Short mmCIF file of C-alpha atoms and ligand atoms in Angstrom, two decimals:
data_model
loop_
_atom_site.label_atom_id
_atom_site.label_comp_id
_atom_site.label_asym_id
_atom_site.label_seq_id
_atom_site.Cartn_x
_atom_site.Cartn_y
_atom_site.Cartn_z
CA MET A 1 133.63 77.20 61.54
CA TYR A 2 130.00 78.30 61.48
CA GLY A 3 128.45 79.91 64.55
CA LYS A 4 125.29 78.64 66.21
CA LEU A 5 121.72 79.94 66.36
CA TYR A 6 120.17 79.92 69.83
CA LEU A 7 116.40 80.22 70.32
CA CYS A 8 116.00 81.92 73.70
CA PRO A 9 112.58 82.02 75.40
CA THR A 10 111.84 85.13 77.46
CA PRO A 11 109.24 85.66 80.24
CA ILE A 12 105.53 85.93 79.29
CA GLY A 13 104.94 88.25 82.26
CA ASN A 14 107.00 87.42 85.30
CA LEU A 15 110.67 88.38 84.83
CA LYS A 16 111.74 85.67 87.29
CA ASP A 17 110.80 83.08 84.69
CA ILE A 18 113.93 83.67 82.64
CA THR A 19 116.28 80.70 83.08
CA LEU A 20 119.92 80.80 84.13
CA ARG A 21 120.90 79.16 80.84
CA THR A 22 119.02 81.80 78.84
CA LEU A 23 120.78 84.59 80.76
CA GLU A 24 124.13 82.93 80.23
CA CYS A 25 123.44 82.47 76.54
CA LEU A 26 122.31 86.09 76.05
CA GLN A 27 125.41 87.28 77.85
CA SER A 28 127.76 85.23 75.70
CA VAL A 29 126.42 85.52 72.11
CA ASP A 30 127.90 87.95 69.55
CA LEU A 31 124.50 89.28 68.49
CA ILE A 32 120.90 89.23 69.72
CA ALA A 33 118.15 89.31 67.08
CA ALA A 34 115.01 90.70 68.74
CA GLU A 35 111.43 91.04 67.47
CA ASP A 36 111.07 94.58 68.87
CA THR A 37 114.36 96.04 70.06
CA ARG A 38 112.64 98.61 72.31
CA VAL A 39 110.69 95.90 74.16
CA SER A 40 113.74 93.65 74.46
CA MET A 41 116.06 96.46 75.61
CA LYS A 42 113.98 96.74 78.79
CA LEU A 43 114.53 93.06 79.52
CA LEU A 44 118.22 93.14 78.57
CA ASN A 45 118.84 96.27 80.67
CA HIS A 46 117.09 94.67 83.62
CA PHE A 47 119.49 91.72 83.46
CA GLU A 48 122.49 93.91 82.52
CA ILE A 49 123.06 92.15 79.23
CA GLN A 50 125.16 94.14 76.83
CA ALA A 51 125.42 92.09 73.62
CA PRO A 52 124.72 94.03 70.40
CA ILE A 53 121.09 93.88 69.36
CA THR A 54 119.43 94.00 65.94
CA SER A 55 115.81 93.71 64.86
CA TYR A 56 114.32 90.57 63.31
CA TYR A 57 110.54 90.63 62.82
CA GLU A 58 107.74 89.61 60.46
CA HIS A 59 108.27 92.38 57.91
CA ASN A 60 112.08 92.32 57.64
CA LYS A 61 112.57 88.59 58.10
CA ARG A 62 113.58 87.92 54.46
CA GLU A 63 116.43 90.36 54.06
CA LYS A 64 117.39 90.26 57.76
CA GLY A 65 117.33 86.47 57.63
CA HIS A 66 119.99 86.51 54.90
CA TYR A 67 122.08 89.00 56.88
CA LEU A 68 121.90 86.80 60.00
CA ILE A 69 122.82 83.70 58.00
CA GLU A 70 125.91 85.52 56.66
CA LYS A 71 126.94 86.43 60.22
CA LEU A 72 126.45 82.83 61.36
CA LYS A 73 128.56 81.63 58.43
CA GLU A 74 131.29 84.03 59.53
CA GLY A 75 131.34 82.19 62.84
CA GLN A 76 129.20 84.51 64.99
CA SER A 77 126.77 83.07 67.52
CA ILE A 78 123.29 84.61 67.46
CA ALA A 79 120.41 84.46 69.95
CA VAL A 80 116.83 85.03 68.76
CA ILE A 81 114.38 86.51 71.24
CA THR A 82 110.83 87.79 70.83
CA ASP A 83 108.64 90.17 72.85
CA ALA A 84 107.58 87.27 75.08
CA GLY A 85 107.78 83.51 75.22
CA MET A 86 109.24 80.95 72.88
CA PRO A 87 110.57 82.17 69.52
CA GLY A 88 108.90 80.39 66.60
CA ILE A 89 105.59 79.93 68.43
CA SER A 90 103.25 82.53 66.84
CA ASP A 91 106.40 84.65 66.76
CA PRO A 92 109.43 85.13 64.45
CA GLY A 93 111.98 82.33 64.40
CA GLU A 94 110.55 79.55 62.25
CA ASP A 95 111.92 80.86 58.93
CA LEU A 96 115.37 81.55 60.31
CA VAL A 97 115.58 78.02 61.72
CA ARG A 98 114.59 76.63 58.32
CA MET A 99 117.30 78.70 56.63
CA CYS A 100 119.90 77.49 59.15
CA VAL A 101 118.90 73.85 58.68
CA LYS A 102 119.21 74.29 54.91
CA GLU A 103 122.67 75.85 55.26
CA GLY A 104 123.92 73.25 57.73
CA ILE A 105 124.13 75.77 60.60
CA ALA A 106 123.56 74.35 64.11
CA VAL A 107 120.40 75.40 65.96
CA GLU A 108 119.80 75.03 69.67
CA ALA A 109 116.51 75.80 71.45
CA LEU A 110 116.62 76.59 75.15
CA PRO A 111 113.56 75.48 77.14
CA GLY A 112 111.50 78.14 78.88
CA PRO A 113 108.26 80.13 79.03
CA CYS A 114 105.56 79.45 76.46
CA ALA A 115 101.98 80.61 77.01
CA PHE A 116 100.14 77.67 75.48
CA ALA A 117 102.08 74.93 77.31
CA THR A 118 101.67 76.78 80.62
CA ALA A 119 97.92 77.21 80.02
CA LEU A 120 97.38 73.62 78.89
CA VAL A 121 98.87 71.89 81.90
CA ALA A 122 96.77 73.92 84.37
CA SER A 123 93.58 73.95 82.29
CA GLY A 124 92.11 70.69 83.57
CA LEU A 125 91.46 69.59 79.97
CA PRO A 126 93.14 66.46 78.57
CA THR A 127 96.85 67.07 77.97
CA GLY A 128 97.71 63.72 76.33
CA ARG A 129 96.74 64.85 72.86
CA PHE A 130 96.29 68.48 71.87
CA ALA A 131 96.48 70.71 68.79
CA PHE A 132 97.96 74.19 68.97
CA GLU A 133 96.18 76.33 66.37
CA GLY A 134 97.78 79.73 67.09
CA PHE A 135 95.85 82.87 66.07
CA LEU A 136 92.77 82.59 63.86
CA THR A 137 92.77 84.86 60.83
CA VAL A 138 90.68 88.06 60.91
CA ASN A 139 88.90 87.10 57.68
CA LYS A 140 85.50 85.80 58.82
CA LYS A 141 85.11 83.19 56.06
CA ASN A 142 88.59 81.75 56.59
CA ARG A 143 88.11 81.73 60.36
CA LEU A 144 84.93 79.72 60.06
CA GLU A 145 86.56 77.33 57.60
CA HIS A 146 89.50 76.89 59.97
CA LEU A 147 87.15 76.12 62.87
CA GLN A 148 84.99 73.80 60.75
CA SER A 149 88.09 71.81 59.81
CA LEU A 150 88.50 71.05 63.55
CA MET A 151 84.92 69.98 64.27
CA GLU A 152 85.74 66.27 64.47
CA ASP A 153 89.10 66.68 66.17
CA THR A 154 89.02 64.88 69.52
CA ARG A 155 92.21 66.59 70.80
CA THR A 156 92.19 69.60 73.14
CA LEU A 157 92.31 72.64 70.83
CA ILE A 158 94.45 75.63 71.79
CA PHE A 159 94.25 79.15 70.34
CA TYR A 160 95.86 82.51 70.99
CA GLU A 161 93.59 85.55 70.83
CA ALA A 162 93.76 89.30 71.30
CA PRO A 163 91.27 90.71 73.85
CA HIS A 164 89.39 92.90 71.36
CA LYS A 165 88.64 89.85 69.17
CA LEU A 166 87.78 87.44 71.97
CA ARG A 167 83.99 87.85 71.84
CA ALA A 168 83.80 87.37 68.07
CA THR A 169 85.99 84.28 68.34
CA LEU A 170 83.93 82.74 71.16
CA SER A 171 80.78 83.43 69.17
CA ASP A 172 82.20 81.72 66.05
CA MET A 173 83.32 78.78 68.17
CA LEU A 174 79.85 78.41 69.68
CA THR A 175 78.31 78.41 66.20
CA VAL A 176 80.70 75.77 64.88
CA PHE A 177 81.28 73.49 67.90
CA GLY A 178 78.10 73.88 69.97
CA ASP A 179 78.33 74.45 73.71
CA ARG A 180 81.62 72.74 74.56
CA LYS A 181 83.79 73.18 77.65
CA VAL A 182 86.31 76.00 77.32
CA VAL A 183 89.09 77.37 79.53
CA LEU A 184 90.17 81.00 79.21
CA ALA A 185 93.69 81.33 80.61
CA ARG A 186 94.36 85.02 81.13
CA GLU A 187 97.42 87.08 82.10
CA LEU A 188 99.52 84.02 82.94
CA THR A 189 102.39 84.57 85.39
CA LYS A 190 101.16 88.14 85.99
CA LYS A 191 99.37 89.82 88.88
CA PHE A 192 95.87 89.14 87.52
CA GLU A 193 96.47 85.57 86.34
CA GLU A 194 93.17 83.74 86.00
CA TYR A 195 91.75 80.46 84.69
CA TYR A 196 88.07 80.70 83.79
CA ARG A 197 86.84 77.13 83.33
CA THR A 198 83.39 77.27 81.78
CA THR A 199 81.39 76.58 78.60
CA LEU A 200 81.39 78.57 75.34
CA SER A 201 77.91 79.99 75.91
CA GLU A 202 78.69 81.08 79.47
CA ALA A 203 82.03 82.60 78.47
CA LEU A 204 80.34 84.54 75.69
CA HIS A 205 77.66 85.77 78.06
CA TYR A 206 80.28 86.78 80.64
CA TYR A 207 82.48 88.69 78.20
CA GLU A 208 79.47 90.47 76.74
CA GLU A 209 78.94 91.98 80.18
CA THR A 210 82.65 92.34 81.13
CA PRO A 211 84.97 93.63 78.37
CA PRO A 212 87.94 91.24 78.05
CA LYS A 213 91.28 92.68 79.17
CA GLY A 214 94.82 91.28 79.01
CA GLU A 215 96.33 88.35 77.16
CA PHE A 216 94.36 85.17 76.58
CA VAL A 217 94.90 81.56 75.67
CA ILE A 218 91.68 79.77 74.67
CA LEU A 219 91.60 76.02 75.35
CA LEU A 220 88.67 74.12 73.94
CA GLU A 221 87.56 70.59 74.73
CA GLY A 222 87.93 68.27 71.72
CA ALA A 223 84.98 66.51 70.08
CA SER A 224 83.62 63.70 72.27
CA GLU A 225 83.01 60.15 70.99
CA GLU A 226 79.34 60.89 71.60
CA ASP A 227 79.49 64.00 69.34
CA LEU A 228 81.11 61.95 66.60
CA ARG A 229 78.61 59.11 66.87
CA LEU A 230 75.63 61.47 66.74
CA LYS A 231 77.15 63.32 63.81
CA GLU A 232 77.65 60.09 61.91
CA LEU A 233 74.11 59.10 62.62
CA ALA A 234 72.71 62.47 61.64
CA ALA A 235 74.64 62.16 58.39
CA LEU A 236 72.55 59.11 57.52
CA PRO A 237 69.62 60.93 55.93
CA SER A 238 67.46 57.92 56.47
CA ALA A 239 67.57 58.01 60.30
CA GLU A 240 66.08 61.48 60.49
CA GLU A 241 63.85 60.92 57.49
CA LEU A 242 62.43 57.73 58.97
CA LEU A 243 61.82 59.38 62.35
CA ARG A 244 59.90 62.14 60.59
CA ARG A 245 57.97 59.72 58.37
CA TYR A 246 56.86 57.43 61.20
CA ALA A 247 56.16 60.36 63.52
CA LYS A 248 53.66 61.57 60.92
CA GLU A 249 52.03 58.13 61.06
CA GLY A 250 51.42 58.81 64.74
CA LEU A 251 53.97 56.49 66.38
CA ARG A 252 54.97 57.52 69.92
CA ALA A 253 58.58 57.94 71.09
CA LYS A 254 59.32 54.33 72.09
CA GLU A 255 57.68 52.56 69.11
CA LEU A 256 59.07 55.19 66.78
CA THR A 257 62.69 54.85 67.88
CA ASN A 258 62.47 51.02 68.11
CA ARG A 259 61.15 50.78 64.59
CA VAL A 260 63.77 53.10 63.11
CA ALA A 261 66.56 51.36 65.07
CA GLU A 262 65.46 47.97 63.78
CA GLU A 263 65.11 49.14 60.24
CA LEU A 264 68.56 50.77 60.19
CA LYS A 265 70.21 48.14 62.42
CA GLN A 266 71.42 50.89 64.73
CA PRO A 267 71.51 50.89 68.56
CA LYS A 268 68.16 52.04 70.00
CA ARG A 269 69.98 54.42 72.30
CA ASP A 270 71.50 56.33 69.35
CA ILE A 271 68.18 56.63 67.56
CA TYR A 272 66.56 57.79 70.78
CA ASP A 273 69.28 60.46 71.24
CA LEU A 274 68.63 61.66 67.71
CA TYR A 275 64.88 61.63 68.41
CA LEU A 276 65.47 63.83 71.49
CA LYS A 277 67.48 66.28 69.41
CA ILE A 278 64.80 66.73 66.76
CA LYS A 279 61.58 65.91 68.60
CA GLU A 280 60.43 69.57 68.78
CA THR A 281 60.47 69.73 65.00
CA LEU A 282 58.67 66.41 64.32
N1 SAM B 1 105.85 83.15 71.56
C1 SAM B 1 104.80 83.30 72.55
C2 SAM B 1 104.69 82.01 73.35
O1 SAM B 1 105.65 81.26 73.43
O2 SAM B 1 103.62 81.76 73.94
C3 SAM B 1 103.49 83.74 71.93
C4 SAM B 1 103.56 85.07 71.23
S1 SAM B 1 102.04 85.56 70.50
C5 SAM B 1 102.55 86.91 69.52
C6 SAM B 1 101.22 86.41 71.80
C7 SAM B 1 99.98 85.66 72.31
O3 SAM B 1 100.36 84.65 73.24
C8 SAM B 1 99.00 86.53 73.06
O4 SAM B 1 98.10 87.20 72.18
C9 SAM B 1 98.27 85.53 73.93
O5 SAM B 1 97.30 84.82 73.20
C10 SAM B 1 99.42 84.56 74.29
N2 SAM B 1 100.08 85.00 75.52
C11 SAM B 1 101.31 85.54 75.63
N3 SAM B 1 101.58 85.81 76.93
C12 SAM B 1 100.49 85.45 77.64
C13 SAM B 1 100.15 85.49 79.02
N4 SAM B 1 100.98 85.98 79.94
N5 SAM B 1 98.93 85.02 79.39
C14 SAM B 1 98.07 84.52 78.48
N6 SAM B 1 98.35 84.47 77.16
C15 SAM B 1 99.53 84.92 76.75
#
């Protein structure tokens, strides 16, 4: 009979966040596959867990994956752990699960610590619909394309980011999304845990003065209905064109927006909002 693969979440800071089931599982498996064995040995020693440990990480996941599958087929049970949090979430695990599913090997995930879920529920942003986007790539062009693809997404957007890239990321976000609400969830479950609930421009200003330290989850407000409506309207070249044309004829704000609204059969309020956005350039 085949063994089973267990995905075991480990603490993202506070060691007390390991669950009893995870401890029991780590104590009973035949083998633990860890992202970085040195990091995990500290945790395993702390909890006096003595199962054999082997490495399983981004750059050995192909050959090590096959090795682990062979062991599972021989009937061994294997637990996957990473440096912190839930395996498979911006961490190794996903490929091994896929291989197990393909081979008909049972997979069980144990619930437990995960930085983005922890940050989301305390952020104050809508939790009903969200998109977890993980880490953005370091390539500037691809980053911007990734962010642009999310411009019309109304869900709360969640990102992981390293402290030394935080400022560049906030700056790119401000360029693409405008000044939306953002929550920076830092050092969760640790001594200096902090939620900074602010806007992109203020966050950028703050971190330009205070170098970011620690681990961050960035949670960004989704596009509002208002954003989408204005964007749709701005996409109609005629609305802006007409405002400019009639402004040149000398029409004042009220007459100008009424006339354009009538001509385009659009709500006056929308045309007036667009007028406010562009009035300095008329
Ligand atoms: N598998 C992990 C999980 O379940 O959240 C994520 C691993 S990913 C390699 C590491 C990133 O997660 C960090 O760069 C940071 O964005 C986020 N993270 C991990 N621990 C955190 C913490 N204690 N506070 C805030 N963010 C954290």
